[in-house]
PDB file of N, CA and C in Angstrom:
ATOM      1  N   MET T   8     -23.259  -6.635  -2.462  1.00 58.00           N
ATOM      2  CA  MET T   8     -22.661  -7.730  -3.213  1.00 58.00           C
ATOM      3  C   MET T   8     -21.983  -7.631  -4.268  1.00 58.00           C
ATOM      4  N   GLY T   9     -22.381  -6.492  -5.236  1.00 70.00           N
ATOM      5  CA  GLY T   9     -21.730  -6.173  -6.587  1.00 70.00           C
ATOM      6  C   GLY T   9     -20.301  -5.584  -6.370  1.00 70.00           C
ATOM      7  N   VAL T  10     -20.149  -4.903  -5.703  1.00 71.00           N
ATOM      8  CA  VAL T  10     -18.811  -3.946  -5.179  1.00 71.00           C
ATOM      9  C   VAL T  10     -17.562  -5.152  -4.809  1.00 71.00           C
ATOM     10  N   ILE T  11     -18.094  -6.117  -4.019  1.00 73.00           N
ATOM     11  CA  ILE T  11     -17.385  -7.146  -3.575  1.00 73.00           C
ATOM     12  C   ILE T  11     -16.827  -7.906  -4.972  1.00 73.00           C
ATOM     13  N   ILE T  12     -17.458  -8.511  -5.818  1.00 77.00           N
ATOM     14  CA  ILE T  12     -17.321  -8.741  -6.863  1.00 77.00           C
ATOM     15  C   ILE T  12     -16.282  -8.262  -7.912  1.00 77.00           C
ATOM     16  N   TRP T  13     -16.781  -6.902  -8.087  1.00 79.00           N
ATOM     17  CA  TRP T  13     -15.830  -5.932  -8.659  1.00 79.00           C
ATOM     18  C   TRP T  13     -14.498  -5.789  -8.283  1.00 79.00           C
ATOM     19  N   TRP T  14     -14.140  -5.688  -6.932  1.00 75.00           N
ATOM     20  CA  TRP T  14     -12.788  -5.644  -6.340  1.00 75.00           C
ATOM     21  C   TRP T  14     -12.292  -6.972  -6.591  1.00 75.00           C
ATOM     22  N   THR T  15     -12.936  -8.145  -6.685  1.00 79.00           N
ATOM     23  CA  THR T  15     -12.327  -9.392  -6.582  1.00 79.00           C
ATOM     24  C   THR T  15     -11.993  -9.473  -8.038  1.00 79.00           C
ATOM     25  N   VAL T  16     -12.463  -9.184  -9.136  1.00 82.00           N
ATOM     26  CA  VAL T  16     -12.224  -9.237 -10.496  1.00 82.00           C
ATOM     27  C   VAL T  16     -10.834  -8.480 -10.787  1.00 82.00           C
ATOM     28  N   TRP T  17     -10.791  -7.196 -10.276  1.00 80.00           N
ATOM     29  CA  TRP T  17      -9.786  -6.355 -10.313  1.00 80.00           C
ATOM     30  C   TRP T  17      -8.666  -6.915  -9.797  1.00 80.00           C
ATOM     31  N   GLY T  18      -8.791  -7.250  -8.655  1.00 76.00           N
ATOM     32  CA  GLY T  18      -7.636  -8.024  -7.669  1.00 76.00           C
ATOM     33  C   GLY T  18      -6.904  -9.071  -8.726  1.00 76.00           C
ATOM     34  N   VAL T  19      -7.829 -10.096  -9.036  1.00 82.00           N
ATOM     35  CA  VAL T  19      -7.282 -11.229  -9.798  1.00 82.00           C
ATOM     36  C   VAL T  19      -6.684 -10.978 -11.117  1.00 82.00           C
ATOM     37  N   VAL T  20      -7.038  -9.781 -11.885  1.00 84.00           N
ATOM     38  CA  VAL T  20      -6.663  -9.236 -13.092  1.00 84.00           C
ATOM     39  C   VAL T  20      -5.116  -8.840 -12.810  1.00 84.00           C
ATOM     40  N   GLY T  21      -5.190  -7.704 -11.742  1.00 76.00           N
ATOM     41  CA  GLY T  21      -4.152  -7.448 -11.316  1.00 76.00           C
ATOM     42  C   GLY T  21      -2.835  -8.533 -10.929  1.00 76.00           C
ATOM     43  N   ALA T  22      -2.985  -9.566 -10.189  1.00 78.00           N
ATOM     44  CA  ALA T  22      -2.371 -10.581  -9.816  1.00 78.00           C
ATOM     45  C   ALA T  22      -1.752 -11.213 -11.260  1.00 78.00           C
ATOM     46  N   VAL T  23      -2.766 -11.641 -11.972  1.00 83.00           N
ATOM     47  CA  VAL T  23      -2.419 -12.546 -13.049  1.00 83.00           C
ATOM     48  C   VAL T  23      -1.443 -11.440 -14.128  1.00 83.00           C
ATOM     49  N   VAL T  24      -1.641 -10.316 -14.319  1.00 80.00           N
ATOM     50  CA  VAL T  24      -0.794  -9.030 -14.848  1.00 80.00           C
ATOM     51  C   VAL T  24       0.864  -9.096 -14.288  1.00 80.00           C
ATOM     52  N   MET T  25       0.593  -9.253 -12.886  1.00 74.00           N
ATOM     53  CA  MET T  25       2.005  -9.317 -12.223  1.00 74.00           C
ATOM     54  C   MET T  25       2.703 -10.496 -12.258  1.00 74.00           C
ATOM     55  N   ILE T  26       1.935 -11.809 -12.299  1.00 78.00           N
ATOM     56  CA  ILE T  26       2.558 -12.970 -12.221  1.00 78.00           C
ATOM     57  C   ILE T  26       2.991 -13.102 -13.613  1.00 78.00           C
ATOM     58  N   THR T  27       2.261 -12.822 -14.760  1.00 82.00           N
ATOM     59  CA  THR T  27       2.752 -12.798 -16.037  1.00 82.00           C
ATOM     60  C   THR T  27       4.409 -12.218 -16.242  1.00 82.00           C
ATOM     61  N   ALA T  28       4.285 -10.814 -15.625  1.00 75.00           N
ATOM     62  CA  ALA T  28       5.302  -9.776 -16.105  1.00 75.00           C
ATOM     63  C   ALA T  28       6.462 -10.447 -15.267  1.00 75.00           C
ATOM     64  N   LEU T  29       6.436 -11.142 -13.781  1.00 72.00           N
ATOM     65  CA  LEU T  29       7.250 -11.605 -13.126  1.00 72.00           C
ATOM     66  C   LEU T  29       8.019 -13.211 -13.717  1.00 72.00           C
ATOM     67  N   LYS T  30       7.179 -13.725 -14.473  1.00 79.00           N
ATOM     68  CA  LYS T  30       7.835 -15.010 -14.966  1.00 79.00           C
ATOM     69  C   LYS T  30       8.657 -14.712 -15.900  1.00 79.00           C
ATOM     70  N   LYS T  31       8.661 -13.508 -16.455  1.00 80.00           N
ATOM     71  CA  LYS T  31       9.778 -13.383 -17.583  1.00 80.00           C
ATOM     72  C   LYS T  31      11.090 -12.730 -16.920  1.00 80.00           C
ATOM     73  N   HIS T  32      11.114 -12.454 -15.593  1.00 74.00           N
ATOM     74  CA  HIS T  32      12.104 -11.770 -14.848  1.00 74.00           C
ATOM     75  C   HIS T  32      13.130 -13.037 -14.387  1.00 74.00           C
ATOM     76  N   PRO T  33      14.400 -12.891 -14.735  1.00 84.00           N
ATOM     77  CA  PRO T  33      15.317 -13.924 -14.148  1.00 84.00           C
ATOM     78  C   PRO T  33      15.537 -14.066 -12.624  1.00 84.00           C
ATOM     79  N   HIS T  34      14.987 -13.047 -11.786  1.00 83.00           N
ATOM     80  CA  HIS T  34      14.741 -13.343 -10.472  1.00 83.00           C
ATOM     81  C   HIS T  34      13.325 -12.403  -9.918  1.00 83.00           C
ATOM     82  N   PRO T  35      12.567 -13.413 -10.088  1.00 78.00           N
ATOM     83  CA  PRO T  35      10.993 -12.774  -9.830  1.00 78.00           C
ATOM     84  C   PRO T  35      10.705 -12.285  -8.539  1.00 78.00           C
ATOM     85  N   ILE T  36      11.490 -12.916  -7.296  1.00 81.00           N
ATOM     86  CA  ILE T  36      11.065 -12.403  -6.162  1.00 81.00           C
ATOM     87  C   ILE T  36      11.689 -10.915  -5.862  1.00 81.00           C
ATOM     88  N   LYS T  37      13.240 -11.052  -6.192  1.00 86.00           N
ATOM     89  CA  LYS T  37      13.560  -9.738  -6.427  1.00 86.00           C
ATOM     90  C   LYS T  37      13.116  -8.494  -7.180  1.00 86.00           C
ATOM     91  N   GLY T  38      12.659  -9.166  -8.177  1.00 81.00           N
ATOM     92  CA  GLY T  38      11.600  -8.057  -9.205  1.00 81.00           C
ATOM     93  C   GLY T  38      10.533  -7.434  -8.466  1.00 81.00           C
ATOM     94  N   TRP T  39       9.858  -8.480  -7.886  1.00 81.00           N
ATOM     95  CA  TRP T  39       8.511  -8.165  -7.156  1.00 81.00           C
ATOM     96  C   TRP T  39       8.778  -7.081  -6.052  1.00 81.00           C
ATOM     97  N   LEU T  40       9.908  -7.435  -5.252  1.00 88.00           N
ATOM     98  CA  LEU T  40      10.365  -6.585  -4.138  1.00 88.00           C
ATOM     99  C   LEU T  40      10.688  -5.038  -4.742  1.00 88.00           C
ATOM    100  N   CYS T  41      11.410  -5.082  -5.702  1.00 87.00           N
ATOM    101  CA  CYS T  41      11.860  -3.822  -6.280  1.00 87.00           C
ATOM    102  C   CYS T  41      10.568  -2.999  -7.022  1.00 87.00           C
ATOM    103  N   SER T  42       9.687  -4.047  -7.322  1.00 86.00           N
ATOM    104  CA  SER T  42       8.397  -3.303  -7.934  1.00 86.00           C
ATOM    105  C   SER T  42       7.540  -2.606  -6.601  1.00 86.00           C
ATOM    106  N   CYS T  43       7.419  -3.458  -5.900  1.00 89.00           N
ATOM    107  CA  CYS T  43       6.710  -3.254  -4.445  1.00 89.00           C
ATOM    108  C   CYS T  43       7.492  -1.748  -4.072  1.00 89.00           C
ATOM    109  N   ALA T  44       8.650  -1.571  -4.049  1.00 93.00           N
ATOM    110  CA  ALA T  44       9.352  -0.561  -3.292  1.00 93.00           C
ATOM    111  C   ALA T  44       9.354   0.890  -4.308  1.00 93.00           C
ATOM    112  N   GLN T  45       9.065   0.591  -5.374  1.00 93.00           N
ATOM    113  CA  GLN T  45       9.007   1.562  -6.520  1.00 93.00           C
ATOM    114  C   GLN T  45       7.433   2.259  -6.283  1.00 93.00           C
ATOM    115  N   GLY T  46       6.474   1.215  -6.291  1.00 92.00           N
ATOM    116  CA  GLY T  46       5.187   1.885  -5.948  1.00 92.00           C
ATOM    117  C   GLY T  46       5.030   2.324  -4.917  1.00 92.00           C
ATOM    118  N   LEU T  47       5.669   2.071  -3.706  1.00 93.00           N
ATOM    119  CA  LEU T  47       5.600   3.065  -2.557  1.00 93.00           C
ATOM    120  C   LEU T  47       6.186   4.071  -2.443  1.00 93.00           C
ATOM    121  N   CYS T  48       7.414   3.995  -3.264  1.00 94.00           N
ATOM    122  CA  CYS T  48       8.053   5.295  -3.106  1.00 94.00           C
ATOM    123  C   CYS T  48       7.284   6.414  -4.268  1.00 94.00           C
ATOM    124  N   ALA T  49       6.610   5.953  -5.209  1.00 93.00           N
ATOM    125  CA  ALA T  49       5.853   6.589  -6.125  1.00 93.00           C
ATOM    126  C   ALA T  49       4.569   7.506  -5.293  1.00 93.00           C
ATOM    127  N   LEU T  50       3.834   6.608  -4.582  1.00 92.00           N
ATOM    128  CA  LEU T  50       2.821   6.916  -3.658  1.00 92.00           C
ATOM    129  C   LEU T  50       3.485   8.146  -2.644  1.00 92.00           C
ATOM    130  N   ALA T  51       4.469   7.758  -2.205  1.00 93.00           N
ATOM    131  CA  ALA T  51       5.076   8.950  -1.217  1.00 93.00           C
ATOM    132  C   ALA T  51       5.411  10.094  -2.224  1.00 93.00           C
ATOM    133  N   ALA T  52       6.075   9.822  -3.006  1.00 93.00           N
ATOM    134  CA  ALA T  52       6.319  11.159  -3.912  1.00 93.00           C
ATOM    135  C   ALA T  52       5.238  12.018  -4.494  1.00 93.00           C
ATOM    136  N   VAL T  53       4.028  11.425  -4.724  1.00 93.00           N
ATOM    137  CA  VAL T  53       2.711  11.991  -5.202  1.00 93.00           C
ATOM    138  C   VAL T  53       2.233  12.494  -3.893  1.00 93.00           C
ATOM    139  N   ASN T  54       2.393  12.230  -2.846  1.00 91.00           N
ATOM    140  CA  ASN T  54       1.892  12.842  -1.783  1.00 91.00           C
ATOM    141  C   ASN T  54       2.446  13.967  -1.241  1.00 91.00           C
ATOM    142  N   VAL T  55       4.319  13.741  -1.406  1.00 93.00           N
ATOM    143  CA  VAL T  55       5.024  15.113  -0.986  1.00 93.00           C
ATOM    144  C   VAL T  55       4.858  16.229  -2.125  1.00 93.00           C
ATOM    145  N   ALA T  56       4.639  15.856  -3.103  1.00 91.00           N
ATOM    146  CA  ALA T  56       4.332  16.706  -4.375  1.00 91.00           C
ATOM    147  C   ALA T  56       2.995  17.454  -4.286  1.00 91.00           C
ATOM    148  N   GLY T  57       2.172  16.825  -3.480  1.00 87.00           N
ATOM    149  CA  GLY T  57       0.638  17.256  -3.608  1.00 87.00           C
ATOM    150  C   GLY T  57       0.469  18.737  -3.119  1.00 87.00           C
ATOM    151  N   GLY T  58       1.528  19.048  -1.993  1.00 86.00           N
ATOM    152  CA  GLY T  58       1.622  20.336  -1.437  1.00 86.00           C
ATOM    153  C   GLY T  58       1.928  21.511  -2.604  1.00 86.00           C
ATOM    154  N   PHE T  59       2.488  21.173  -3.676  1.00 90.00           N
ATOM    155  CA  PHE T  59       2.949  22.101  -4.705  1.00 90.00           C
ATOM    156  C   PHE T  59       1.902  22.083  -5.744  1.00 90.00           C
ATOM    157  N   THR T  60       1.359  20.819  -6.205  1.00 87.00           N
ATOM    158  CA  THR T  60       0.554  20.359  -7.507  1.00 87.00           C
ATOM    159  C   THR T  60      -0.717  20.437  -7.056  1.00 87.00           C
ATOM    160  N   GLY T  61      -1.171  20.236  -5.668  1.00 86.00           N
ATOM    161  CA  GLY T  61      -2.558  20.241  -5.427  1.00 86.00           C
ATOM    162  C   GLY T  61      -3.406  18.642  -5.787  1.00 86.00           C
ATOM    163  N   VAL T  62      -2.503  17.949  -5.925  1.00 85.00           N
ATOM    164  CA  VAL T  62      -2.737  16.457  -6.294  1.00 85.00           C
ATOM    165  C   VAL T  62      -2.277  15.515  -5.458  1.00 85.00           C
ATOM    166  N   SER T  63      -3.099  14.846  -4.450  1.00 86.00           N
ATOM    167  CA  SER T  63      -2.693  13.956  -3.512  1.00 86.00           C
ATOM    168  C   SER T  63      -3.580  12.795  -3.572  1.00 86.00           C
ATOM    169  N   LEU T  64      -2.874  11.410  -3.052  1.00 89.00           N
ATOM    170  CA  LEU T  64      -3.837  10.483  -3.140  1.00 89.00           C
ATOM    171  C   LEU T  64      -3.832   9.946  -1.392  1.00 89.00           C
ATOM    172  N   GLY T  65      -5.185   9.774  -0.931  1.00 87.00           N
ATOM    173  CA  GLY T  65      -5.206   9.371   0.371  1.00 87.00           C
ATOM    174  C   GLY T  65      -4.431   8.098   0.547  1.00 87.00           C
ATOM    175  N   VAL T  66      -3.840   7.826   1.855  1.00 90.00           N
ATOM    176  CA  VAL T  66      -2.993   6.742   2.096  1.00 90.00           C
ATOM    177  C   VAL T  66      -3.894   5.617   3.035  1.00 90.00           C
ATOM    178  N   ASN T  67      -4.537   4.674   2.584  1.00 90.00           N
ATOM    179  CA  ASN T  67      -5.211   3.586   3.267  1.00 90.00           C
ATOM    180  C   ASN T  67      -4.929   2.392   2.687  1.00 90.00           C
ATOM    181  N   VAL T  68      -5.500   1.426   2.949  1.00 90.00           N
ATOM    182  CA  VAL T  68      -5.270  -0.077   2.911  1.00 90.00           C
ATOM    183  C   VAL T  68      -5.276  -0.116   1.275  1.00 90.00           C
ATOM    184  N   LEU T  69      -6.216   0.282   0.962  1.00 87.00           N
ATOM    185  CA  LEU T  69      -6.475  -0.209  -0.709  1.00 87.00           C
ATOM    186  C   LEU T  69      -5.132   0.509  -1.501  1.00 87.00           C
ATOM    187  N   SER T  70      -5.084   1.794  -1.315  1.00 89.00           N
ATOM    188  CA  SER T  70      -3.834   2.899  -2.000  1.00 89.00           C
ATOM    189  C   SER T  70      -2.535   2.069  -1.904  1.00 89.00           C
ATOM    190  N   LEU T  71      -2.463   1.707  -0.453  1.00 91.00           N
ATOM    191  CA  LEU T  71      -1.060   0.888  -0.204  1.00 91.00           C
ATOM    192  C   LEU T  71      -0.644  -0.344  -0.965  1.00 91.00           C
ATOM    193  N   ALA T  72      -2.083  -1.076  -1.134  1.00 89.00           N
ATOM    194  CA  ALA T  72      -2.071  -2.786  -1.470  1.00 89.00           C
ATOM    195  C   ALA T  72      -1.777  -2.621  -3.237  1.00 89.00           C
ATOM    196  N   THR T  73      -2.500  -1.320  -3.713  1.00 89.00           N
ATOM    197  CA  THR T  73      -2.316  -1.289  -5.395  1.00 89.00           C
ATOM    198  C   THR T  73      -1.155  -0.691  -5.398  1.00 89.00           C
ATOM    199  N   SER T  74      -0.480   0.204  -4.817  1.00 90.00           N
ATOM    200  CA  SER T  74       0.696   0.417  -5.181  1.00 90.00           C
ATOM    201  C   SER T  74       2.029  -0.439  -4.954  1.00 90.00           C
ATOM    202  N   ALA T  75       1.822  -1.291  -4.066  1.00 89.00           N
ATOM    203  CA  ALA T  75       2.522  -2.321  -3.591  1.00 89.00           C
ATOM    204  C   ALA T  75       2.662  -3.409  -4.679  1.00 89.00           C
ATOM    205  N   LEU T  76       1.554  -3.832  -4.917  1.00 84.00           N
ATOM    206  CA  LEU T  76       1.110  -5.099  -5.929  1.00 84.00           C
ATOM    207  C   LEU T  76       1.485  -4.661  -7.266  1.00 84.00           C
ATOM    208  N   LEU T  77       1.179  -3.602  -7.591  1.00 84.00           N
ATOM    209  CA  LEU T  77       1.224  -3.027  -9.287  1.00 84.00           C
ATOM    210  C   LEU T  77       2.285  -1.970  -9.533  1.00 84.00           C
ATOM    211  N   GLY T  78       2.799  -1.637  -8.323  1.00 88.00           N
ATOM    212  CA  GLY T  78       4.205  -0.766  -8.860  1.00 88.00           C
ATOM    213  C   GLY T  78       3.637   0.537  -9.279  1.00 88.00           C
ATOM    214  N   ILE T  79       4.489   1.567  -9.793  1.00 90.00           N
ATOM    215  CA  ILE T  79       4.314   2.611 -10.473  1.00 90.00           C
ATOM    216  C   ILE T  79       2.970   2.733 -11.491  1.00 90.00           C
ATOM    217  N   PRO T  80       2.567   1.637 -12.327  1.00 89.00           N
ATOM    218  CA  PRO T  80       1.392   1.673 -12.974  1.00 89.00           C
ATOM    219  C   PRO T  80       0.151   1.883 -12.040  1.00 89.00           C
ATOM    220  N   GLY T  81       0.333   1.190 -10.856  1.00 88.00           N
ATOM    221  CA  GLY T  81      -0.734   1.076 -10.118  1.00 88.00           C
ATOM    222  C   GLY T  81      -1.120   2.317  -9.435  1.00 88.00           C
ATOM    223  N   VAL T  82       0.347   3.259  -9.078  1.00 91.00           N
ATOM    224  CA  VAL T  82      -0.124   4.537  -8.552  1.00 91.00           C
ATOM    225  C   VAL T  82      -0.617   5.519  -9.719  1.00 91.00           C
ATOM    226  N   ALA T  83      -0.185   5.376 -11.042  1.00 90.00           N
ATOM    227  CA  ALA T  83      -0.786   6.045 -11.993  1.00 90.00           C
ATOM    228  C   ALA T  83      -2.310   5.946 -12.360  1.00 90.00           C
ATOM    229  N   GLY T  84      -2.813   4.394 -11.974  1.00 88.00           N
ATOM    230  CA  GLY T  84      -4.211   4.251 -11.947  1.00 88.00           C
ATOM    231  C   GLY T  84      -5.064   4.904 -10.976  1.00 88.00           C
ATOM    232  N   LEU T  85      -4.303   4.878  -9.811  1.00 89.00           N
ATOM    233  CA  LEU T  85      -4.940   5.625  -8.571  1.00 89.00           C
ATOM    234  C   LEU T  85      -5.317   6.945  -9.033  1.00 89.00           C
ATOM    235  N   LEU T  86      -4.000   7.765  -9.682  1.00 89.00           N
ATOM    236  CA  LEU T  86      -4.215   9.341 -10.198  1.00 89.00           C
ATOM    237  C   LEU T  86      -5.491   9.367 -10.831  1.00 89.00           C
ATOM    238  N   CYS T  87      -5.614   8.462 -12.270  1.00 88.00           N
ATOM    239  CA  CYS T  87      -6.532   8.430 -13.070  1.00 88.00           C
ATOM    240  C   CYS T  87      -7.874   8.311 -12.349  1.00 88.00           C
ATOM    241  N   LEU T  88      -7.884   7.405 -11.497  1.00 85.00           N
ATOM    242  CA  LEU T  88      -9.292   7.042 -10.876  1.00 85.00           C
ATOM    243  C   LEU T  88      -9.693   8.291  -9.995  1.00 85.00           C
ATOM    244  N   GLN T  89      -8.893   8.758  -9.441  1.00 86.00           N
ATOM    245  CA  GLN T  89      -9.027  10.199  -8.781  1.00 86.00           C
ATOM    246  C   GLN T  89      -9.672  11.284  -9.708  1.00 86.00           C
ATOM    247  N   CYS T  90      -8.949  11.400 -10.883  1.00 83.00           N
ATOM    248  CA  CYS T  90      -9.247  12.396 -11.868  1.00 83.00           C
ATOM    249  C   CYS T  90     -10.848  12.267 -12.317  1.00 83.00           C
ATOM    250  N   ILE T  91     -10.928  10.995 -12.468  1.00 84.00           N
ATOM    251  CA  ILE T  91     -12.384  10.474 -13.097  1.00 84.00           C
ATOM    252  C   ILE T  91     -13.419  10.639 -12.250  1.00 84.00           C
ATOM    253  N   CYS T  92     -13.169   9.887 -10.706  1.00 82.00           N
ATOM    254  CA  CYS T  92     -14.021   9.928  -9.875  1.00 82.00           C
ATOM    255  C   CYS T  92     -14.137  10.930  -8.861  1.00 82.00           C
ATOM    256  N   GLY T  93     -13.167  11.984  -8.851  1.00 71.00           N
ATOM    257  CA  GLY T  93     -13.243  12.934  -8.082  1.00 71.00           C
ATOM    258  C   GLY T  93     -12.649  12.589  -6.756  1.00 71.00           C
TER     259      GLY T  93
END
């Protein structure tokens, strides 16, 4: 039960951050789609460079959702979590 609450809190915080950032953008939908595309490209770039650096992220629903919703900072956060948690 605690894990579900934990992920729900992180999801709500991420959504609030994205909505706040997009409210300041003159074209919020275009900005969100660009952010999604940048996040997914960053996830792909990390995995492609993983052959050279030894650092890669697993591609699953959670990593795809994080990179799509939060963009490049989401991918950076996933990398930090991987370094901390192993």
